PDB file of C-alpha atoms and ligand atoms in Angstrom:
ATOM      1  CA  UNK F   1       0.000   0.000   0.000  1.00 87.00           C
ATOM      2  CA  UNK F   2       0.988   3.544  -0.670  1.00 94.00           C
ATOM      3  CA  UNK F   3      -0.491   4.937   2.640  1.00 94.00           C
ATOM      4  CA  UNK F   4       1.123   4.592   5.797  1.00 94.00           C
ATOM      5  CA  UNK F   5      -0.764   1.969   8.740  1.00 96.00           C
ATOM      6  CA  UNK F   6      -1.736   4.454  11.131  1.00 97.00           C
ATOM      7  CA  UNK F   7      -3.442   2.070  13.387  1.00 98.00           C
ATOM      8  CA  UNK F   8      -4.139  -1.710  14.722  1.00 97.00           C
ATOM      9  CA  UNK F   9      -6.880  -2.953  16.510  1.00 97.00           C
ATOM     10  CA  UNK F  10      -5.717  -5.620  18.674  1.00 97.00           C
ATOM     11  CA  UNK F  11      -7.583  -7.349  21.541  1.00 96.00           C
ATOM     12  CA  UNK F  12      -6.157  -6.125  24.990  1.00 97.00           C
ATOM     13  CA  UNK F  13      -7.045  -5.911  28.393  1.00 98.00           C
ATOM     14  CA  UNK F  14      -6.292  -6.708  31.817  1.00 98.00           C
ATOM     15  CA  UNK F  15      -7.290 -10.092  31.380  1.00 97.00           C
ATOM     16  CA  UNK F  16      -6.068 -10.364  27.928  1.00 96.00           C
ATOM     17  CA  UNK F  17      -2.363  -9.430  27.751  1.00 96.00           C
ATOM     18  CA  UNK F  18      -1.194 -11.781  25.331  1.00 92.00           C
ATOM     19  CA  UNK F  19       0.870  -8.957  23.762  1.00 93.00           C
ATOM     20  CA  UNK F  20       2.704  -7.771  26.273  1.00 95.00           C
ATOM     21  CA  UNK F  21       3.076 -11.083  28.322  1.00 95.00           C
ATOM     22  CA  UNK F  22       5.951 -12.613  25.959  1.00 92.00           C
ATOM     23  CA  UNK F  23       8.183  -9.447  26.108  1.00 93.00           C
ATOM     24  CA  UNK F  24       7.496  -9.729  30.055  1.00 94.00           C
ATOM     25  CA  UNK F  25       9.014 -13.446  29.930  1.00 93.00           C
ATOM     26  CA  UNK F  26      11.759 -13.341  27.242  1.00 90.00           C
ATOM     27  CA  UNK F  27      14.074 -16.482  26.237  1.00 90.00           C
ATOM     28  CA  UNK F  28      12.245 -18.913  28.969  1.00 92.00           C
ATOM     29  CA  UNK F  29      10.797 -22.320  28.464  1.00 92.00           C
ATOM     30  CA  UNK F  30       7.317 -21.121  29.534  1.00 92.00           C
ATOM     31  CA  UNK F  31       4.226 -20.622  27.870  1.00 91.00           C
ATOM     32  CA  UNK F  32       3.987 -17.123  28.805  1.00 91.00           C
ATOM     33  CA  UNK F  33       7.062 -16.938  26.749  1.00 92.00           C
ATOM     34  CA  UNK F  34       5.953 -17.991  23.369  1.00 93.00           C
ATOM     35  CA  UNK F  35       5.837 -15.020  21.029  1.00 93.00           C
ATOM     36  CA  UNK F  36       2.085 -15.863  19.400  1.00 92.00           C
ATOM     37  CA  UNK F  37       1.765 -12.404  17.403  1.00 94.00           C
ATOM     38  CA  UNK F  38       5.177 -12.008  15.833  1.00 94.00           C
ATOM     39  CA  UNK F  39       5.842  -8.768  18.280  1.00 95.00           C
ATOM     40  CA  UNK F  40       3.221  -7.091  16.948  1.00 97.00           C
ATOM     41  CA  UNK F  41       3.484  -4.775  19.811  1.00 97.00           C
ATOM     42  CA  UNK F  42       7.059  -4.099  19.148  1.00 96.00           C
ATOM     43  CA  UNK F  43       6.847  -3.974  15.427  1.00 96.00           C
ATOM     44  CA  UNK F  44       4.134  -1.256  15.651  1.00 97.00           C
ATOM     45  CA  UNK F  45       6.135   0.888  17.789  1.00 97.00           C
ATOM     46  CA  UNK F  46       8.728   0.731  15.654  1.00 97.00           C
ATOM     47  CA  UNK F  47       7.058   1.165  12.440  1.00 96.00           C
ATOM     48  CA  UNK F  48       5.028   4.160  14.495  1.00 97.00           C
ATOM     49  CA  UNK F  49       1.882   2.049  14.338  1.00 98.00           C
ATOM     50  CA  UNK F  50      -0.804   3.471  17.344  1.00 98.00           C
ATOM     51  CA  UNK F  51      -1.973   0.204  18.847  1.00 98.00           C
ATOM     52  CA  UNK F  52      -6.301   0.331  19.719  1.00 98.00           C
ATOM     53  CA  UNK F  53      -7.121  -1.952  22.648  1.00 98.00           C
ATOM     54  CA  UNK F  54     -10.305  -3.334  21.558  1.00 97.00           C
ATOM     55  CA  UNK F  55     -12.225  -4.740  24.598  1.00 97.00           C
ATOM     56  CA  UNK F  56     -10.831  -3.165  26.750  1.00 98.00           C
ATOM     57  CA  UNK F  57     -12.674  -4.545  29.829  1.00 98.00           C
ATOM     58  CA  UNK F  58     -13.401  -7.915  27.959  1.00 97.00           C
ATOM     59  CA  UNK F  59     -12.161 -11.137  29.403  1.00 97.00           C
ATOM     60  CA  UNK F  60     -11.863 -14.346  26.987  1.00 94.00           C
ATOM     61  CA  UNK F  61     -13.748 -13.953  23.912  1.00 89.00           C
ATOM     62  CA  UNK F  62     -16.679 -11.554  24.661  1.00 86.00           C
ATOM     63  CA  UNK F  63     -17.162 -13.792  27.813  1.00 95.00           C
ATOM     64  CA  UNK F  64     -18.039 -10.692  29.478  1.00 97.00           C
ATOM     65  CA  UNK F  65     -17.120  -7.519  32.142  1.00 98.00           C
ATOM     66  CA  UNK F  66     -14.395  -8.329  34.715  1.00 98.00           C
ATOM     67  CA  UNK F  67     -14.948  -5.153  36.638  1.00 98.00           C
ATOM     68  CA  UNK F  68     -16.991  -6.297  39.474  1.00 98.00           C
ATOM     69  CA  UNK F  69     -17.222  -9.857  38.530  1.00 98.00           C
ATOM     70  CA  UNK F  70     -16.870 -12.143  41.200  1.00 98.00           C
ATOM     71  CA  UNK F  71     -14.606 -14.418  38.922  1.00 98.00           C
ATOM     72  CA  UNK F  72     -11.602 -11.906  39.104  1.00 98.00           C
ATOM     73  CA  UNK F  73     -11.822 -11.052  42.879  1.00 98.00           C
ATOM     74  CA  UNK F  74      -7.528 -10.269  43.783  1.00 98.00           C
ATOM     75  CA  UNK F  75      -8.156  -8.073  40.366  1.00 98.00           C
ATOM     76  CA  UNK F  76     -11.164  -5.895  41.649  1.00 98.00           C
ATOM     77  CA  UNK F  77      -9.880  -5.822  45.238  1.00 98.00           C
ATOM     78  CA  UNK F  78      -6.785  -3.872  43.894  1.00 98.00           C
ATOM     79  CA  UNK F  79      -9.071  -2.035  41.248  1.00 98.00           C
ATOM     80  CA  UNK F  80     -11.531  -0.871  43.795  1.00 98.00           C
ATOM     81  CA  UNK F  81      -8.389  -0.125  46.390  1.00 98.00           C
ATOM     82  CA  UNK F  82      -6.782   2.444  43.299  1.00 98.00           C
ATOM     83  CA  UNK F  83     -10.471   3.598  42.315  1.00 98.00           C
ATOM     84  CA  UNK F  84     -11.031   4.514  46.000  1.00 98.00           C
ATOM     85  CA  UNK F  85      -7.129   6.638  46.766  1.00 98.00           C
ATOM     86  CA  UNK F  86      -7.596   8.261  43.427  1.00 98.00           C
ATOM     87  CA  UNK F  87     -11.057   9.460  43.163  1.00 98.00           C
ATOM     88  CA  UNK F  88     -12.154   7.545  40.224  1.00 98.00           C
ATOM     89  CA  UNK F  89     -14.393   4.886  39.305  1.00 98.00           C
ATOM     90  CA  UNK F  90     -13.327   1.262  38.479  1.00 98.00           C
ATOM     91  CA  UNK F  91     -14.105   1.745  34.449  1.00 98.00           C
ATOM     92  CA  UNK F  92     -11.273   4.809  34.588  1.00 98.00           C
ATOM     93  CA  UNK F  93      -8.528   2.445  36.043  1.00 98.00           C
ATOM     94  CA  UNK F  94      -8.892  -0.545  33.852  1.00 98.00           C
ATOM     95  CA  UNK F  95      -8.733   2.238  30.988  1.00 98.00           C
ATOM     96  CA  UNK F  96      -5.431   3.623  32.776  1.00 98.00           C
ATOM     97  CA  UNK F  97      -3.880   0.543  32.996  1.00 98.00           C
ATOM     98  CA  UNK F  98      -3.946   0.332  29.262  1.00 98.00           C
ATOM     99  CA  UNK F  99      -3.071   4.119  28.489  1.00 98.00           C
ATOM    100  CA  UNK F 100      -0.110   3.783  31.140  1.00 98.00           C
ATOM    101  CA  UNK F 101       1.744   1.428  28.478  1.00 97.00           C
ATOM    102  CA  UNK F 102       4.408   3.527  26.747  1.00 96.00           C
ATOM    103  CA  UNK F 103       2.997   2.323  23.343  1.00 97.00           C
ATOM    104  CA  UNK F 104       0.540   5.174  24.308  1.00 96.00           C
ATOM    105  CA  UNK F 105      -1.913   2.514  23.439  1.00 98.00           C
ATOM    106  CA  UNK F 106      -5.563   3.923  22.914  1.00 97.00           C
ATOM    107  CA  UNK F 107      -8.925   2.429  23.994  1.00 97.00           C
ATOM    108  CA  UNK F 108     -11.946   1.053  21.690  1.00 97.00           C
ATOM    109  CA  UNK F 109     -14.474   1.153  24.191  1.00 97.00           C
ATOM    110  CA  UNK F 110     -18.180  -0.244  23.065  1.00 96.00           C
ATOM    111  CA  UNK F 111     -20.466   1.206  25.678  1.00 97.00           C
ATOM    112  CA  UNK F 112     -22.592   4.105  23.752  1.00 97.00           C
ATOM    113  CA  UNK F 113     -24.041   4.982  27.606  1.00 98.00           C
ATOM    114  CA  UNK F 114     -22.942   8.873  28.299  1.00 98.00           C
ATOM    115  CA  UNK F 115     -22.598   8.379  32.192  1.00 98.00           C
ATOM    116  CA  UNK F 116     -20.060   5.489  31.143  1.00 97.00           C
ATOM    117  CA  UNK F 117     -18.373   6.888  28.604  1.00 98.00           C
ATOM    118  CA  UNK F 118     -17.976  10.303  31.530  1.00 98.00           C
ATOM    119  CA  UNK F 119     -16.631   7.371  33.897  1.00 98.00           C
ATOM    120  CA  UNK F 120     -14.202   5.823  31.473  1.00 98.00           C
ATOM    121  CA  UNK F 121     -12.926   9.014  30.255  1.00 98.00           C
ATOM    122  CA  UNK F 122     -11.533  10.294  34.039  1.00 98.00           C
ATOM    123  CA  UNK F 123      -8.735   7.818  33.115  1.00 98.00           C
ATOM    124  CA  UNK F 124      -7.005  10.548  31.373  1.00 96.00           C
ATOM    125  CA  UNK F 125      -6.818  12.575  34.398  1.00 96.00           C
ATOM    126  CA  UNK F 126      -4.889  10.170  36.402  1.00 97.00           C
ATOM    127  CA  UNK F 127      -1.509   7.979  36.035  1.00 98.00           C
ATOM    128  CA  UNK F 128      -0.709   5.134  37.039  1.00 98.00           C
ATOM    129  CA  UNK F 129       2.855   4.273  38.666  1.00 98.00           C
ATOM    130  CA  UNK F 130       4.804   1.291  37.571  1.00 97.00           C
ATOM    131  CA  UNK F 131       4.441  -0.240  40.797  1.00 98.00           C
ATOM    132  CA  UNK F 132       0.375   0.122  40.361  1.00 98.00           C
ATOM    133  CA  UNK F 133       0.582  -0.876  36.702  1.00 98.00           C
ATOM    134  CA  UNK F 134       2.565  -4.414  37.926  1.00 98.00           C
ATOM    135  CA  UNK F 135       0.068  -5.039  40.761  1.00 98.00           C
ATOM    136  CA  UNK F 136      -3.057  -4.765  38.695  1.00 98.00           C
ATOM    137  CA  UNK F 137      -1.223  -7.219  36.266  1.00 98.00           C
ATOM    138  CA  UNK F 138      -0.271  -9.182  39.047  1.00 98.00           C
ATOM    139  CA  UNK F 139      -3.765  -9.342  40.452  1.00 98.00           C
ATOM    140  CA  UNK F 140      -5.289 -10.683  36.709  1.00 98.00           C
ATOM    141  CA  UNK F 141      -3.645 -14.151  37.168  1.00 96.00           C
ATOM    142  CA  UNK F 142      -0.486 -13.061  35.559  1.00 95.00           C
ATOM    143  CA  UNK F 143       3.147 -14.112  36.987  1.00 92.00           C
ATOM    144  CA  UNK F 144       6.609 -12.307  36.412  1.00 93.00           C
ATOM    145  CA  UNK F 145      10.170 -13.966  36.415  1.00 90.00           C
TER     146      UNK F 145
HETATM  147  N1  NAP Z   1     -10.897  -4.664  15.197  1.00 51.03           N
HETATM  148  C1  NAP Z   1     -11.420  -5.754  15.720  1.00 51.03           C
HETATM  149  O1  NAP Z   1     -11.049  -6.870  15.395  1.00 51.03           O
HETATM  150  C2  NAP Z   1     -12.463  -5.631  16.777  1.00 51.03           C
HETATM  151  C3  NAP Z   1     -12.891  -6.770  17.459  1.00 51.03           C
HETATM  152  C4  NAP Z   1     -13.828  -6.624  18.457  1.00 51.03           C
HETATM  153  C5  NAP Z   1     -14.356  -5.383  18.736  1.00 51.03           C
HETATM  154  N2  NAP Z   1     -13.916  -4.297  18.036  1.00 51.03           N
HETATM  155  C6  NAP Z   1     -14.451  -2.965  18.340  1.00 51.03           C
HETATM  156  O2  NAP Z   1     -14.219  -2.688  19.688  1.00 51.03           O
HETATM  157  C7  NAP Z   1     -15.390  -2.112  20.242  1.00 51.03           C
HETATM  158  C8  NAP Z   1     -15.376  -2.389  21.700  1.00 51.03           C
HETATM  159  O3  NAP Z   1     -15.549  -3.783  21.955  1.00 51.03           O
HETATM  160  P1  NAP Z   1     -16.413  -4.249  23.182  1.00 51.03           P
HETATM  161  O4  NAP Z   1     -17.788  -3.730  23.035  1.00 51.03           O
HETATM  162  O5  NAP Z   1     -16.224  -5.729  23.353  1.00 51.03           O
HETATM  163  O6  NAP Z   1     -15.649  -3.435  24.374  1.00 51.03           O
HETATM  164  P2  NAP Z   1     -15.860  -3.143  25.887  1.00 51.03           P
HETATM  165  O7  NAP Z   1     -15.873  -1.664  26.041  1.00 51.03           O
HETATM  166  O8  NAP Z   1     -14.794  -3.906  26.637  1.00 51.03           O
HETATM  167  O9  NAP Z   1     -17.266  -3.763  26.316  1.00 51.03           O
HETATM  168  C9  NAP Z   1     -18.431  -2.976  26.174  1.00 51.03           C
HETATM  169  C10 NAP Z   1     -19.617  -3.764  26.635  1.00 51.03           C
HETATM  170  O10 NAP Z   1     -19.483  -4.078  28.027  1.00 51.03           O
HETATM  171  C11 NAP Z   1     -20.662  -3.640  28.680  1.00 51.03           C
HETATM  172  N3  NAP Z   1     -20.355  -3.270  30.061  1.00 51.03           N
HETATM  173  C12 NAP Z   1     -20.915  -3.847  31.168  1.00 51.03           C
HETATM  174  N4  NAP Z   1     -20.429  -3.321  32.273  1.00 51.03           N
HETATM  175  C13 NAP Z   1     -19.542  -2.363  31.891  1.00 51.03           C
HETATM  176  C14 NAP Z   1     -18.724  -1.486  32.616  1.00 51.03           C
HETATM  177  N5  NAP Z   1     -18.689  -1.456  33.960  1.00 51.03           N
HETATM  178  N6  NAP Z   1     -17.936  -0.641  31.927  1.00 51.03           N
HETATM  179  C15 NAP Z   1     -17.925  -0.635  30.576  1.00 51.03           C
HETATM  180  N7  NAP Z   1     -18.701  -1.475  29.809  1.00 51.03           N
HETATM  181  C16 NAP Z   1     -19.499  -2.339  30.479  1.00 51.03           C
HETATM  182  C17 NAP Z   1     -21.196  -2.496  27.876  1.00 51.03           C
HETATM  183  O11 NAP Z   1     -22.566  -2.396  28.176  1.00 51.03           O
HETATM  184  P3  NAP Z   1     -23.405  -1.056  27.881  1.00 51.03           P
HETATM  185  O12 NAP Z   1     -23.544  -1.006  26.401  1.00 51.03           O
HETATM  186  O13 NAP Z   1     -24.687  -1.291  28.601  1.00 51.03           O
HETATM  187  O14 NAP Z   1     -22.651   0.109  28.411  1.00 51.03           O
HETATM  188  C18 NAP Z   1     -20.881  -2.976  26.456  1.00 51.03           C
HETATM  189  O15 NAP Z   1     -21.906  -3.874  26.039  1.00 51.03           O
HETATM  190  C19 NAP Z   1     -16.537  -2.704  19.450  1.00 51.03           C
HETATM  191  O16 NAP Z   1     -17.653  -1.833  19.446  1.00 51.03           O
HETATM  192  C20 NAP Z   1     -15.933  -2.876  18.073  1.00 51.03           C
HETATM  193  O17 NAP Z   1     -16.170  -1.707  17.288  1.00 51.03           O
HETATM  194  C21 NAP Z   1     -12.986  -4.391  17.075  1.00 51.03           C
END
């Protein structure tokens, strides 16, 4: 094509981190350390590609929410914790979590409800610190080396 890629939609969420989890566990004999996209997070940053998070509060396949879903409880504990010292609601963290990435990944949300979309959109007034970005990813199921 003659026009540059300016964006990707990729599925990515808390619970769906299959993108970031292989550069998290490089050169290890574990599955979280199979590369299952060819980099595709690395490749668009360096080819300047802006990554969209499409479900962003998705888990599996359109299974459903995980905010305040009694199947993720160590993730909404720490959600509802962070919600609660920053003044925002649980929606505005999970969307955080994904703007905190340096890929300055955006968000695809699907909700067409106004006081949502208000909710969600109070993550760009806050940032999360490494440390807060780790837990929540921590808190999803997800191990570290
Ligand atoms: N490029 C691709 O391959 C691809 C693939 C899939 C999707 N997409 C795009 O991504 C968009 C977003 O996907 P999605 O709809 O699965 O994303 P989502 O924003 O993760 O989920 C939105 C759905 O969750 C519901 N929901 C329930 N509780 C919620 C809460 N506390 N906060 C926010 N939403 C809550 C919403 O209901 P309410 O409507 O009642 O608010 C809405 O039905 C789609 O519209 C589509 O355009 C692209």
């Amino acid at each position: 094509m003659e026009q540059k890629l300016v964006a990707n939609q990729l599925q990515l969420s808390i619970t769906n981190t299959g993108m970031i989890d292989a550069g998290l566990n490089v050169n290890m004999a574990i599955d979280r350390s199979v590369d299952r996209d060819g980099s595709i997070l690395d490749y668009c940053r360096l080819k300047d590609i802006t990554i969209q998070a499409w479900s962003p509060f998705q888990f599996g396949f359109f299974e459903g929410v995980f905010l305040d879903n009694p199947k993720f409880p160590a993730l909404n504990q720490v959600i509802d914790r962070l919600s609660a010292e920053k003044g925002v609601g649980n929606t505005a963290i999970a969307t955080a979590w994904i703007l905190r990435h340096p890929a300055k990944i955006q968000t695809v949300v699907g909700t067409m409800n106004p006081e949502r979309l208000q909710a969600i959109s109070e993550a760009s007034n806050i940032t999360l610190t490494r440390q807060e970005w780790y837990e929540i990813y921590l808190a999803a199921g997800n191990e570290l080396p």
